[in-house]
Short mmCIF file of C-alpha atoms in Angstrom, two decimals:
data_model
loop_
_atom_site.label_atom_id
_atom_site.label_comp_id
_atom_site.label_asym_id
_atom_site.label_seq_id
_atom_site.Cartn_x
_atom_site.Cartn_y
_atom_site.Cartn_z
CA MET A 1193 -43.21 -258.40 88.65
CA GLU A 1194 -46.99 -258.85 88.83
CA SER A 1195 -49.30 -255.83 88.96
CA HIS A 1196 -50.45 -256.63 92.49
CA ASP A 1197 -46.83 -256.83 93.67
CA VAL A 1198 -46.04 -253.52 92.01
CA LEU A 1199 -49.06 -252.00 93.74
CA ALA A 1200 -47.92 -253.31 97.12
CA ASP A 1201 -44.37 -252.01 96.66
CA THR A 1202 -45.65 -248.69 95.36
CA ALA A 1203 -47.94 -248.29 98.36
CA GLN A 1204 -45.01 -248.94 100.66
CA LEU A 1205 -42.87 -246.47 98.70
CA ALA A 1206 -45.58 -243.82 98.95
CA SER A 1207 -45.98 -244.34 102.70
CA TYR A 1208 -42.22 -244.11 103.30
CA ASN A 1209 -42.05 -241.03 101.10
CA MET A 1210 -44.84 -239.43 103.09
CA GLY A 1211 -42.98 -240.12 106.32
CA LEU A 1212 -39.85 -238.62 104.79
CA GLN A 1213 -41.71 -235.54 103.64
CA VAL A 1214 -43.28 -235.14 107.10
CA LEU A 1215 -39.79 -235.14 108.63
CA PHE A 1216 -38.40 -232.87 105.92
CA ARG A 1217 -41.20 -230.32 106.12
CA MET A 1218 -41.45 -230.30 109.90
CA LEU A 1219 -37.72 -229.66 110.21
CA THR A 1220 -37.92 -226.91 107.59
CA PHE A 1221 -41.03 -225.56 109.31
CA GLY A 1222 -39.20 -225.32 112.64
CA LEU A 1223 -36.03 -224.02 111.00
CA ASN A 1224 -37.88 -221.15 109.33
CA ALA A 1225 -39.66 -220.25 112.56
CA PHE A 1226 -36.28 -220.20 114.32
CA THR A 1227 -34.38 -218.21 111.70
CA LEU A 1228 -37.13 -215.57 111.54
CA ARG A 1229 -35.94 -214.53 115.01
CA TYR A 1230 -32.29 -214.12 113.89
CA VAL A 1231 -32.18 -212.97 110.25
CA SER A 1232 -34.05 -210.33 108.31
CA LYS A 1233 -37.01 -211.05 106.06
CA GLU A 1234 -34.91 -209.69 103.17
CA ILE A 1235 -32.42 -212.54 103.61
CA ILE A 1236 -35.32 -215.02 103.87
CA GLY A 1237 -36.68 -213.61 100.61
CA ILE A 1238 -33.34 -213.90 98.77
CA VAL A 1239 -32.69 -217.46 99.99
CA ASN A 1240 -36.18 -218.91 99.64
CA VAL A 1241 -37.08 -217.17 96.38
CA ARG A 1242 -34.04 -216.20 94.32
CA LEU A 1243 -31.33 -218.69 95.33
CA THR A 1244 -33.71 -221.61 95.75
CA LEU A 1245 -35.14 -220.77 92.32
CA LEU A 1246 -31.63 -220.96 90.83
CA TYR A 1247 -31.02 -224.34 92.46
CA SER A 1248 -34.40 -225.83 91.54
CA THR A 1249 -34.22 -224.57 87.95
CA VAL A 1250 -30.79 -226.11 87.32
CA VAL A 1251 -31.79 -229.43 88.91
CA PHE A 1252 -35.19 -229.62 87.24
CA LEU A 1253 -34.03 -228.75 83.73
CA ALA A 1254 -31.05 -231.09 83.96
CA ARG A 1255 -32.75 -234.21 85.31
CA GLU A 1256 -36.58 -234.14 85.07
CA ALA A 1257 -36.70 -235.34 81.45
CA PHE A 1258 -34.21 -238.14 82.14
CA ARG A 1259 -36.18 -239.34 85.17
CA ARG A 1260 -39.48 -239.54 83.31
CA ALA A 1261 -37.98 -241.33 80.31
CA CYS A 1262 -35.76 -243.75 82.25
CA LEU A 1263 -38.42 -244.78 84.76
CA SER A 1264 -40.83 -245.73 81.97
CA GLY A 1265 -41.06 -249.25 80.57
CA ASN A 1266 -40.46 -252.67 82.07
CA ALA A 1267 -37.63 -254.04 84.17
CA LYS A 1268 -36.00 -255.76 81.17
CA LYS A 1269 -34.53 -252.55 79.80
CA ASN A 1270 -30.82 -252.34 78.99
CA TRP A 1271 -29.48 -250.66 82.11
CA THR A 1272 -26.04 -250.02 80.60
CA GLN A 1273 -27.60 -247.74 78.00
CA THR A 1274 -29.89 -246.20 80.59
CA VAL A 1275 -26.99 -245.40 82.94
CA ASN A 1276 -25.04 -243.85 80.06
CA LEU A 1277 -28.02 -241.66 79.26
CA LEU A 1278 -28.49 -240.62 82.90
CA TRP A 1279 -24.90 -239.42 83.23
CA LEU A 1280 -25.68 -236.74 80.63
CA CYS A 1281 -27.49 -234.96 83.49
CA VAL A 1282 -24.17 -233.85 84.96
CA PRO A 1283 -22.64 -231.94 81.99
CA LEU A 1284 -26.10 -230.57 81.23
CA GLY A 1285 -26.35 -229.38 84.83
CA VAL A 1286 -22.92 -227.72 84.61
CA LEU A 1287 -24.02 -225.79 81.51
CA TRP A 1288 -27.26 -224.68 83.16
CA ALA A 1289 -25.46 -223.70 86.38
CA LEU A 1290 -22.93 -221.55 84.48
CA LEU A 1291 -25.56 -219.92 82.27
CA LEU A 1292 -28.12 -219.23 85.00
CA GLY A 1293 -25.42 -218.26 87.50
CA TRP A 1294 -24.27 -215.55 85.08
CA VAL A 1295 -27.87 -214.35 84.71
CA TRP A 1296 -28.36 -214.27 88.49
CA LEU A 1297 -25.14 -212.28 88.97
CA HIS A 1298 -25.24 -209.84 86.06
CA MET A 1299 -28.83 -209.44 84.84
CA LEU A 1300 -30.83 -209.35 88.07
CA GLU A 1301 -31.00 -206.64 90.71
CA VAL A 1302 -28.18 -207.15 93.22
CA PRO A 1303 -29.39 -206.72 96.83
CA ASP A 1304 -27.84 -204.20 99.17
CA PRO A 1305 -24.70 -205.89 100.62
CA VAL A 1306 -25.41 -204.28 104.00
CA LEU A 1307 -28.84 -205.94 104.28
CA VAL A 1308 -27.93 -209.11 102.34
CA PRO A 1309 -24.18 -209.88 102.52
CA HIS A 1310 -22.32 -212.44 100.37
CA TYR A 1311 -24.83 -212.54 97.50
CA ARG A 1312 -22.22 -213.51 94.86
CA SER A 1313 -20.89 -216.40 96.98
CA GLY A 1314 -24.46 -217.56 97.59
CA VAL A 1315 -25.21 -217.77 93.87
CA MET A 1316 -22.05 -219.77 93.16
CA LEU A 1317 -22.56 -222.20 96.06
CA PHE A 1318 -26.23 -222.85 95.22
CA GLY A 1319 -25.27 -223.52 91.59
CA LEU A 1320 -22.52 -225.89 92.73
CA SER A 1321 -24.98 -227.67 95.04
CA ALA A 1322 -27.29 -228.35 92.09
CA VAL A 1323 -24.46 -229.91 90.06
CA VAL A 1324 -23.34 -232.05 93.01
CA GLU A 1325 -26.85 -233.45 93.47
CA LEU A 1326 -27.00 -234.49 89.81
CA VAL A 1327 -24.08 -236.89 90.36
CA ALA A 1328 -26.50 -239.14 92.30
CA GLU A 1329 -28.99 -239.38 89.43
CA PRO A 1330 -28.03 -242.86 88.05
CA PHE A 1331 -28.11 -244.24 91.61
CA TRP A 1332 -31.46 -242.54 92.34
CA VAL A 1333 -33.16 -243.86 89.20
CA LEU A 1334 -31.95 -247.41 89.84
CA ALA A 1335 -33.18 -247.21 93.43
CA GLN A 1336 -36.59 -245.84 92.40
CA ALA A 1337 -37.06 -248.32 89.55
CA HIS A 1338 -36.41 -251.23 91.93
CA LEU A 1339 -38.40 -249.64 94.77
CA PHE A 1340 -35.57 -249.31 97.31
CA VAL A 1341 -37.88 -247.46 99.66
CA ARG A 1342 -35.65 -247.27 102.73
CA LEU A 1343 -32.62 -245.94 100.86
CA LYS A 1344 -34.30 -242.69 99.88
CA VAL A 1345 -35.74 -242.23 103.36
CA LEU A 1346 -32.40 -242.75 105.11
CA ALA A 1347 -30.35 -240.70 102.66
CA GLU A 1348 -32.64 -237.67 102.60
CA SER A 1349 -33.43 -237.81 106.32
CA LEU A 1350 -29.76 -237.84 107.30
CA SER A 1351 -28.93 -235.07 104.83
CA ILE A 1352 -31.73 -232.73 105.88
CA ILE A 1353 -31.07 -233.27 109.60
CA CYS A 1354 -27.40 -232.36 109.12
CA LYS A 1355 -28.38 -229.36 107.00
CA CYS A 1356 -30.78 -228.06 109.65
CA PHE A 1357 -28.26 -228.62 112.44
CA LEU A 1358 -25.56 -226.70 110.57
CA THR A 1359 -27.96 -223.87 109.68
CA VAL A 1360 -29.11 -223.40 113.27
CA THR A 1361 -25.52 -223.48 114.53
CA LEU A 1362 -24.31 -220.88 112.03
CA VAL A 1363 -27.36 -218.64 112.53
CA VAL A 1364 -26.69 -218.48 116.27
CA ILE A 1365 -22.88 -218.18 116.14
CA TYR A 1366 -22.28 -216.27 112.89
CA PRO A 1367 -25.50 -214.37 112.01
CA HIS A 1368 -23.40 -211.76 110.15
CA TRP A 1369 -22.49 -214.37 107.52
CA GLY A 1370 -25.85 -213.74 105.86
CA LEU A 1371 -26.38 -215.84 102.74
CA LEU A 1372 -23.25 -217.90 103.39
CA ILE A 1373 -25.09 -219.67 106.22
CA PHE A 1374 -27.74 -221.08 103.92
CA SER A 1375 -25.38 -221.65 100.98
CA VAL A 1376 -22.90 -223.76 102.93
CA SER A 1377 -25.77 -225.73 104.49
CA GLN A 1378 -27.26 -226.42 101.06
CA LEU A 1379 -23.92 -227.69 99.75
CA LEU A 1380 -23.60 -229.98 102.77
CA TYR A 1381 -27.09 -231.35 102.10
CA THR A 1382 -26.44 -232.32 98.47
CA SER A 1383 -22.97 -233.70 99.24
CA LEU A 1384 -24.28 -235.99 101.97
CA LEU A 1385 -27.15 -237.09 99.72
CA VAL A 1386 -24.76 -238.21 96.99
CA LEU A 1387 -22.46 -239.85 99.51
CA CYS A 1388 -25.30 -241.91 101.00
CA TYR A 1389 -26.32 -243.31 97.60
CA VAL A 1390 -22.73 -244.11 96.63
CA ILE A 1391 -21.99 -245.89 99.92
CA TYR A 1392 -25.20 -247.90 99.70
CA PHE A 1393 -24.48 -249.22 96.21
CA LEU A 1394 -20.86 -249.92 97.08
CA ASN A 1395 -22.11 -252.31 99.76
CA PHE A 1396 -25.16 -253.62 97.89
CA LEU A 1397 -23.70 -254.54 94.50
CA GLY A 1398 -22.31 -258.06 94.48
CA SER A 1399 -23.90 -258.89 97.82
CA PRO A 1400 -26.03 -262.06 98.32
CA GLU A 1401 -29.14 -259.87 98.47
CA ALA A 1402 -28.35 -258.37 95.06
CA VAL A 1403 -27.83 -261.84 93.58
CA ARG A 1404 -31.07 -263.10 95.14
CA LYS A 1405 -33.01 -260.19 93.66
CA SER A 1406 -31.33 -260.65 90.24
CA PHE A 1407 -30.27 -257.02 90.30
CA PRO A 1408 -29.32 -255.98 86.74
CA VAL A 1409 -26.08 -254.24 87.80
CA CYS A 1410 -23.29 -256.36 89.29
CA ARG A 1411 -20.34 -254.00 89.79
CA VAL A 1412 -19.92 -250.37 90.76
CA THR A 1413 -18.02 -249.71 87.52
CA GLU A 1414 -21.25 -250.51 85.64
CA LEU A 1415 -22.78 -247.42 87.25
CA LEU A 1416 -20.23 -245.26 85.44
CA PRO A 1417 -20.53 -244.33 81.76
CA HIS A 1418 -18.98 -247.04 79.64
CA VAL A 1419 -19.18 -248.75 76.25
CA VAL A 1420 -20.16 -252.40 75.75
CA LYS A 1421 -18.81 -254.19 72.69
CA ASP A 1422 -21.36 -254.73 69.89
CA GLN A 1423 -23.86 -252.53 71.66
CA ALA A 1424 -25.06 -248.98 71.04
CA LEU A 1425 -23.91 -246.37 73.54
CA LEU A 1426 -27.48 -245.19 74.13
CA ASN A 1427 -31.00 -246.47 73.63
CA TRP A 1428 -31.99 -243.95 70.99
CA LYS A 1429 -35.71 -244.51 71.46
CA GLN A 1430 -35.28 -243.68 75.12
CA ALA A 1431 -33.08 -240.70 74.21
CA LYS A 1432 -35.75 -239.32 71.85
CA LEU A 1433 -38.37 -239.69 74.58
CA THR A 1434 -36.01 -237.82 76.92
CA TRP A 1435 -35.74 -235.02 74.38
CA SER A 1436 -39.52 -234.77 74.21
CA PHE A 1437 -39.74 -234.51 78.00
CA PHE A 1438 -36.81 -232.08 77.98
CA LYS A 1439 -38.69 -229.64 75.75
CA GLN A 1440 -41.67 -229.99 78.07
CA SER A 1441 -39.57 -229.44 81.20
CA PHE A 1442 -38.99 -225.77 80.35
CA LEU A 1443 -42.69 -225.15 80.27
CA LYS A 1444 -43.51 -227.25 83.32
CA GLN A 1445 -40.84 -225.42 85.33
CA ILE A 1446 -42.42 -222.08 84.44
CA LEU A 1447 -45.79 -223.37 85.60
CA THR A 1448 -44.31 -224.88 88.78
CA GLU A 1449 -42.16 -221.92 89.82
CA GLY A 1450 -43.88 -219.21 87.79
CA GLU A 1451 -44.51 -216.78 90.63
CA ARG A 1452 -40.85 -216.92 91.66
CA TYR A 1453 -39.76 -216.11 88.09
CA VAL A 1454 -42.14 -213.15 88.02
CA MET A 1455 -40.86 -211.92 91.40
CA THR A 1456 -37.23 -212.46 90.40
CA PHE A 1457 -37.23 -210.99 86.88
CA LEU A 1458 -40.02 -208.39 86.99
CA ASN A 1459 -39.46 -207.03 90.53
CA VAL A 1460 -43.17 -206.81 91.32
CA LEU A 1461 -42.42 -207.29 95.06
CA ASN A 1462 -39.50 -206.10 97.16
CA PHE A 1463 -37.24 -208.64 98.89
CA GLY A 1464 -39.07 -208.30 102.22
CA ASP A 1465 -42.49 -208.92 100.67
CA GLN A 1466 -41.02 -211.86 98.76
CA GLY A 1467 -39.88 -213.32 102.07
CA VAL A 1468 -43.34 -213.01 103.63
CA TYR A 1469 -45.01 -214.47 100.55
CA ASP A 1470 -42.62 -217.41 100.48
CA ILE A 1471 -43.19 -218.17 104.17
CA VAL A 1472 -46.96 -218.17 103.63
CA ASN A 1473 -46.51 -220.26 100.49
CA ASN A 1474 -44.40 -222.86 102.33
CA LEU A 1475 -46.82 -222.99 105.23
CA GLY A 1476 -49.79 -223.38 102.88
CA SER A 1477 -48.14 -226.17 100.93
CA LEU A 1478 -46.85 -228.04 103.98
CA VAL A 1479 -49.47 -230.80 103.88
CA ALA A 1480 -49.61 -230.80 100.09
CA ARG A 1481 -45.91 -231.52 99.77
CA PHE A 1482 -45.61 -234.29 102.30
CA ILE A 1483 -48.75 -236.10 101.09
CA PHE A 1484 -49.48 -235.25 97.46
CA LEU A 1485 -45.92 -235.17 96.11
CA PRO A 1486 -44.99 -238.66 97.42
CA ILE A 1487 -48.24 -240.05 96.00
CA GLU A 1488 -47.51 -238.49 92.61
CA GLU A 1489 -43.90 -239.70 92.49
CA SER A 1490 -44.68 -243.23 93.69
CA PHE A 1491 -47.77 -243.91 91.61
CA TYR A 1492 -46.17 -242.49 88.48
CA ILE A 1493 -43.84 -245.47 88.79
CA PHE A 1494 -46.82 -247.78 89.37
CA PHE A 1495 -48.74 -246.66 86.27
CA ALA A 1496 -45.56 -246.67 84.15
CA LYS A 1497 -44.80 -250.26 85.17
CA VAL A 1498 -48.33 -251.68 84.94
CA LEU A 1499 -49.41 -250.09 81.62
CA GLU A 1500 -47.39 -249.80 78.41
CA ARG A 1501 -46.68 -246.24 77.31
CA GLY A 1502 -48.33 -245.25 74.03
CA ASN A 1503 -50.65 -248.29 73.77
CA ASP A 1504 -54.40 -247.78 73.81
CA ILE A 1505 -56.60 -249.65 76.24
CA LYS A 1506 -57.32 -252.56 73.86
CA GLN A 1507 -53.62 -253.35 73.55
CA GLN A 1508 -53.09 -253.59 77.32
CA LYS A 1509 -53.62 -256.60 79.55
CA GLN A 1510 -57.17 -256.25 80.81
CA GLU A 1511 -56.23 -257.31 84.32
CA ASP A 1512 -53.67 -254.48 84.41
CA VAL A 1513 -56.24 -252.04 83.01
CA ALA A 1514 -58.68 -252.98 85.77
CA ILE A 1515 -56.09 -252.60 88.51
CA ALA A 1516 -54.91 -249.24 87.15
CA ALA A 1517 -58.50 -247.97 86.93
CA THR A 1518 -59.27 -249.04 90.49
CA VAL A 1519 -56.10 -247.44 91.82
CA LEU A 1520 -56.67 -244.22 89.86
CA GLU A 1521 -60.27 -243.88 91.06
CA SER A 1522 -59.28 -244.47 94.68
CA LEU A 1523 -56.34 -242.06 94.48
CA LEU A 1524 -58.54 -239.34 93.00
CA LYS A 1525 -61.06 -239.81 95.80
CA LEU A 1526 -58.33 -239.82 98.45
CA VAL A 1527 -56.56 -236.64 97.33
CA LEU A 1528 -59.90 -234.90 96.70
CA LEU A 1529 -60.99 -235.56 100.28
CA ILE A 1530 -57.64 -234.45 101.72
CA GLY A 1531 -57.60 -231.31 99.57
CA LEU A 1532 -61.20 -230.42 100.37
CA THR A 1533 -60.54 -230.87 104.10
CA ILE A 1534 -57.55 -228.50 103.89
CA THR A 1535 -59.63 -225.96 101.96
CA VAL A 1536 -62.57 -225.99 104.38
CA PHE A 1537 -60.59 -225.93 107.61
CA GLY A 1538 -57.74 -223.81 106.26
CA TYR A 1539 -60.09 -220.86 105.77
CA ALA A 1540 -60.94 -220.59 109.47
CA TYR A 1541 -57.50 -221.42 110.88
CA SER A 1542 -55.15 -219.42 108.62
CA GLN A 1543 -54.79 -216.45 110.94
CA LEU A 1544 -54.21 -218.65 113.99
CA ALA A 1545 -51.55 -220.68 112.15
CA LEU A 1546 -49.66 -217.59 111.00
CA ASP A 1547 -49.84 -215.89 114.39
CA THR A 1548 -48.51 -219.00 116.12
CA TYR A 1549 -45.77 -219.50 113.54
CA GLY A 1550 -44.36 -216.04 112.96
CA GLY A 1551 -46.18 -213.62 115.23
CA ALA A 1552 -47.67 -210.32 114.16
CA MET A 1553 -45.29 -210.00 111.19
CA LEU A 1554 -47.23 -212.77 109.41
CA SER A 1555 -50.71 -212.69 110.98
CA SER A 1556 -51.28 -208.98 110.35
CA GLY A 1557 -51.79 -207.49 106.92
CA SER A 1558 -52.30 -209.73 103.90
CA GLY A 1559 -50.87 -212.94 105.42
CA PRO A 1560 -54.17 -214.60 106.48
CA SER A 1561 -55.88 -213.75 103.19
CA LEU A 1562 -52.94 -215.24 101.29
CA LEU A 1563 -53.10 -218.48 103.27
CA ARG A 1564 -56.89 -218.76 102.88
CA CYS A 1565 -56.55 -218.36 99.13
CA TYR A 1566 -53.74 -220.90 99.11
CA SER A 1567 -56.05 -223.43 100.78
CA LEU A 1568 -58.16 -223.44 97.62
CA TYR A 1569 -55.03 -223.85 95.51
CA VAL A 1570 -54.08 -226.94 97.56
CA LEU A 1571 -57.32 -228.62 96.48
CA LEU A 1572 -56.49 -228.07 92.80
CA LEU A 1573 -52.90 -229.11 93.41
CA ALA A 1574 -54.07 -232.40 94.91
CA VAL A 1575 -56.24 -233.39 91.96
CA ASN A 1576 -53.70 -232.26 89.36
CA GLY A 1577 -50.90 -234.34 90.87
CA VAL A 1578 -52.77 -237.63 90.44
CA THR A 1579 -54.30 -236.89 87.03
CA GLU A 1580 -50.98 -235.76 85.58
CA CYS A 1581 -48.98 -238.66 87.00
CA PHE A 1582 -51.35 -241.05 85.18
CA THR A 1583 -51.34 -238.99 81.99
CA PHE A 1584 -47.56 -238.57 81.78
CA ALA A 1585 -47.00 -242.26 82.54
CA LEU A 1586 -49.07 -243.31 79.49
CA MET A 1587 -48.48 -240.63 76.88
CA SER A 1588 -46.59 -241.67 73.76
CA LYS A 1589 -43.70 -239.58 72.44
CA GLU A 1590 -46.00 -237.97 69.87
CA GLN A 1591 -48.58 -237.12 72.55
CA VAL A 1592 -45.87 -235.64 74.75
CA ASP A 1593 -44.73 -233.46 71.84
CA ARG A 1594 -48.29 -232.26 71.24
CA TYR A 1595 -48.75 -231.55 74.92
CA ASN A 1596 -45.67 -229.33 74.79
CA LEU A 1597 -47.72 -226.89 72.71
CA VAL A 1598 -50.42 -226.92 75.39
CA MET A 1599 -47.78 -226.26 78.05
CA LEU A 1600 -46.41 -223.38 75.99
CA ALA A 1601 -49.83 -221.75 75.87
CA LEU A 1602 -50.33 -222.34 79.59
CA SER A 1603 -46.92 -220.87 80.40
CA ILE A 1604 -47.52 -217.67 78.43
CA THR A 1605 -51.01 -217.34 79.91
CA PHE A 1606 -49.71 -217.86 83.43
CA LEU A 1607 -46.95 -215.27 83.14
CA CYS A 1608 -49.32 -212.67 81.73
CA ILE A 1609 -52.03 -213.32 84.32
CA SER A 1610 -49.49 -213.34 87.16
CA TYR A 1611 -48.04 -210.01 86.10
CA TYR A 1612 -51.37 -208.21 85.83
CA LEU A 1613 -53.05 -209.81 88.85
CA THR A 1614 -50.03 -208.99 91.01
CA HIS A 1615 -50.19 -205.33 90.02
CA TRP A 1616 -53.90 -205.38 90.82
CA LEU A 1617 -54.10 -207.61 93.93
CA GLY A 1618 -50.51 -207.84 95.17
CA SER A 1619 -49.20 -211.20 96.35
CA MET A 1620 -52.64 -212.82 96.09
CA GLY A 1621 -52.45 -212.41 92.32
CA PHE A 1622 -49.80 -215.13 92.19
CA ILE A 1623 -52.05 -217.64 93.94
CA LEU A 1624 -55.09 -216.82 91.80
CA ALA A 1625 -52.99 -217.17 88.64
CA ASN A 1626 -51.78 -220.55 89.88
CA CYS A 1627 -55.37 -221.64 90.55
CA PHE A 1628 -56.40 -220.67 87.02
CA ASN A 1629 -53.58 -222.55 85.35
CA MET A 1630 -53.93 -225.56 87.61
CA GLY A 1631 -57.59 -225.76 86.63
CA LEU A 1632 -56.64 -225.78 82.94
CA ARG A 1633 -54.06 -228.53 83.51
CA ILE A 1634 -56.61 -230.63 85.38
CA GLY A 1635 -59.04 -230.17 82.51
CA HIS A 1636 -56.50 -231.46 80.00
CA SER A 1637 -55.59 -234.51 82.09
CA VAL A 1638 -59.23 -235.35 82.86
CA HIS A 1639 -60.00 -235.21 79.14
CA TYR A 1640 -57.11 -237.59 78.42
CA ILE A 1641 -58.25 -240.05 81.11
CA TYR A 1642 -61.85 -239.91 79.86
CA ARG A 1643 -60.80 -240.66 76.28
CA TYR A 1644 -58.48 -243.44 77.42
CA TYR A 1645 -61.20 -245.33 79.33
CA ARG A 1646 -64.28 -244.42 77.30
CA GLU A 1647 -64.26 -247.71 75.35
CA SER A 1648 -64.05 -249.79 78.52
CA SER A 1649 -66.41 -250.45 81.40
CA TRP A 1650 -64.12 -248.65 83.84
CA ARG A 1651 -64.87 -245.08 84.94
CA PRO A 1652 -62.02 -243.97 87.23
CA LEU A 1653 -63.12 -240.32 87.05
CA MET A 1654 -66.02 -241.26 89.32
CA GLY A 1655 -63.44 -240.74 92.06
CA LEU A 1656 -64.03 -237.00 91.65
CA LEU A 1657 -67.67 -237.30 92.79
CA LEU A 1658 -68.57 -237.09 96.48
CA SER A 1659 -71.56 -238.21 98.51
CA PRO A 1660 -74.19 -235.44 98.98
CA TRP A 1661 -74.13 -236.12 102.72
CA LEU A 1662 -70.39 -235.55 102.84
CA ILE A 1663 -70.70 -232.31 100.88
CA LEU A 1664 -73.33 -231.14 103.38
CA VAL A 1665 -71.05 -231.95 106.32
CA TYR A 1666 -68.21 -229.97 104.73
CA LEU A 1667 -70.51 -226.97 104.28
CA ILE A 1668 -71.71 -227.11 107.89
CA CYS A 1669 -68.17 -227.47 109.22
CA GLY A 1670 -67.03 -224.53 107.13
CA VAL A 1671 -69.76 -222.28 108.53
CA VAL A 1672 -69.21 -223.42 112.14
CA THR A 1673 -65.42 -222.94 112.07
CA THR A 1674 -65.71 -219.55 110.35
CA PHE A 1675 -68.14 -218.37 113.05
CA SER A 1676 -65.78 -219.79 115.69
CA GLU A 1677 -62.86 -217.80 114.27
CA ALA A 1678 -64.86 -214.56 114.31
CA SER A 1679 -65.93 -215.17 117.92
CA LEU A 1680 -62.80 -216.67 119.49
CA CYS A 1681 -59.70 -215.83 117.46
CA CYS A 1682 -57.14 -214.41 117.58
CA ASP A 1683 -56.93 -211.42 119.95
CA LYS A 1684 -59.08 -212.79 122.78
CA GLY A 1685 -56.46 -214.73 124.72
CA TRP A 1686 -55.17 -218.30 124.82
CA LEU A 1687 -58.34 -219.80 126.28
CA ALA A 1688 -60.37 -218.46 123.36
CA ARG A 1689 -57.78 -219.82 120.93
CA LEU A 1690 -57.92 -223.20 122.61
CA ALA A 1691 -61.71 -223.22 122.32
CA HIS A 1692 -61.40 -222.39 118.62
CA ILE A 1693 -59.03 -225.35 118.17
CA VAL A 1694 -61.43 -227.66 120.04
CA VAL A 1695 -64.28 -226.60 117.73
CA GLY A 1696 -62.10 -227.45 114.74
CA CYS A 1697 -61.14 -230.85 116.15
CA VAL A 1698 -64.78 -231.77 116.76
CA CYS A 1699 -65.75 -230.72 113.22
CA LEU A 1700 -62.82 -232.68 111.80
CA MET A 1701 -63.85 -235.83 113.68
CA VAL A 1702 -67.41 -235.47 112.37
CA THR A 1703 -66.04 -235.10 108.84
CA LEU A 1704 -63.80 -238.16 109.11
CA THR A 1705 -66.66 -240.24 110.55
CA THR A 1706 -68.86 -239.21 107.63
CA VAL A 1707 -66.11 -240.20 105.20
CA VAL A 1708 -65.89 -243.69 106.75
CA PHE A 1709 -69.64 -244.27 106.38
CA THR A 1710 -70.19 -242.66 102.97
CA GLU A 1711 -66.99 -243.47 101.02
CA THR A 1712 -66.97 -247.20 101.75
CA LYS A 1713 -65.28 -248.11 98.47
CA LEU A 1714 -62.28 -245.93 99.28
CA VAL A 1715 -62.06 -247.26 102.83
CA HIS A 1716 -62.19 -250.83 101.51
CA PHE A 1717 -59.43 -250.10 98.98
CA ILE A 1718 -57.14 -248.56 101.59
CA ARG A 1719 -57.70 -251.43 104.01
CA THR A 1720 -57.42 -254.34 101.54
CA GLN A 1721 -55.02 -253.06 98.88
CA LEU A 1722 -52.72 -250.64 100.67
CA LEU A 1723 -52.62 -251.18 104.41
CA SER A 1724 -52.76 -254.97 104.35
CA ARG A 1725 -50.01 -255.26 101.73
CA TYR A 1726 -47.88 -252.70 103.51
CA THR A 1727 -48.24 -254.72 106.72
CA LYS A 1728 -47.22 -257.90 104.90
CA LYS A 1729 -44.13 -256.16 103.57
CA GLU A 1730 -43.12 -255.10 107.06
CA THR A 1731 -43.66 -258.55 108.53
#
């Protein structure tokens, strides 16, 4: 597949993923707002912090390394060996679920069964849900590698809609079930997700469409672990790369979910405060997750397909180098603008958002300050996602191993800073610790990108520079909206709130207009390379 075709398919994948994340987050957003009226904040804290941490840890440690290794390289890989390797996720997930489930049941503080009933059942069902989801991994990797954009959208959309429907039903009818409500719903979600992938490939394999696309797998039995005569069971080079990513996955998981580990194992916040923090955290990351995460996942595939892992810039096709540099520069500019917009406007609208979402429980106290601080973290999160997806797509096995030492240092630093800042500043200490570590990770990735392109004429890091006029507009909008919040929000009635929203909309329109006239290169890239190709795909 040519680089331009990969770019077109990747753009379509990213756009579909964004739409999926919008649906996913909006449903979760509404679900949390609804359940806040029916269940205690202690249950919210246990589900969204402790049980979700168990689920995400098992899934991440069991599959992240396999995904990164198996999505690298060209389309001519031996898929029999790759499928065999991917199935190792399942027994690995079982081991992690048993080990971590024991830790969650016997080494952590058990909540009061009166306030939080069915804790033991919740731990077992969330661990089982993680293992069930891993069964879909060979199907997921095949779908991602061949850019089956609609499959992921349909599978995850159907699963999350059914999960939300079941959760709402159980919360209304059986609120006394406590954690069982969320545990059963989570198991339904992962089961439906696996079922969708299995049904799709049952119908797709052997079909005329599969033959026309020269799909490398012909029968469903080839998606099961099996041995081919005169052929090694695994691609050992790929397996060694997986091992390198596996060692890194421990450290990355600590950095990704570090504050939840500190809350869970060090008890720096009670369950109620954990619930409030998690709600603010989810609200603050709403836009980040449905925009930045799809971009990172989709364009990791793009960079991994266009450029050869481990080769320096002189060993790559120069046309591919040019395309990758153009895409990287434009992506950096795009996420920087989105992140900066969230930071500037998030400061003045945090209290209004929390008051509308959860009432006085969230908008009073430390909630608004937490969300304002999180707005800054979103900016760093945006830049880090793109720089790391490029870096991880190109690193050789040896570079990945060296980076593991960097991740180890970052993990230890993060845990220490989180612990002390939380004792000093409360929940805000988690966000500030995340900002510090995210800045260090960005610095490492930027250094890698600079060294990679320094012997070429391409300078993709220029995407991190903004027009002085645009910076001035951001500053003015920040001052105007902050003054508007002090004058109109949030205890002066609905008309004052509406006026505050109107002020923000006007400032946002001014900002977007300035972007169109000052960042012409980005606008041209979006129009000619992304939107036009996406339109062609649809037609």
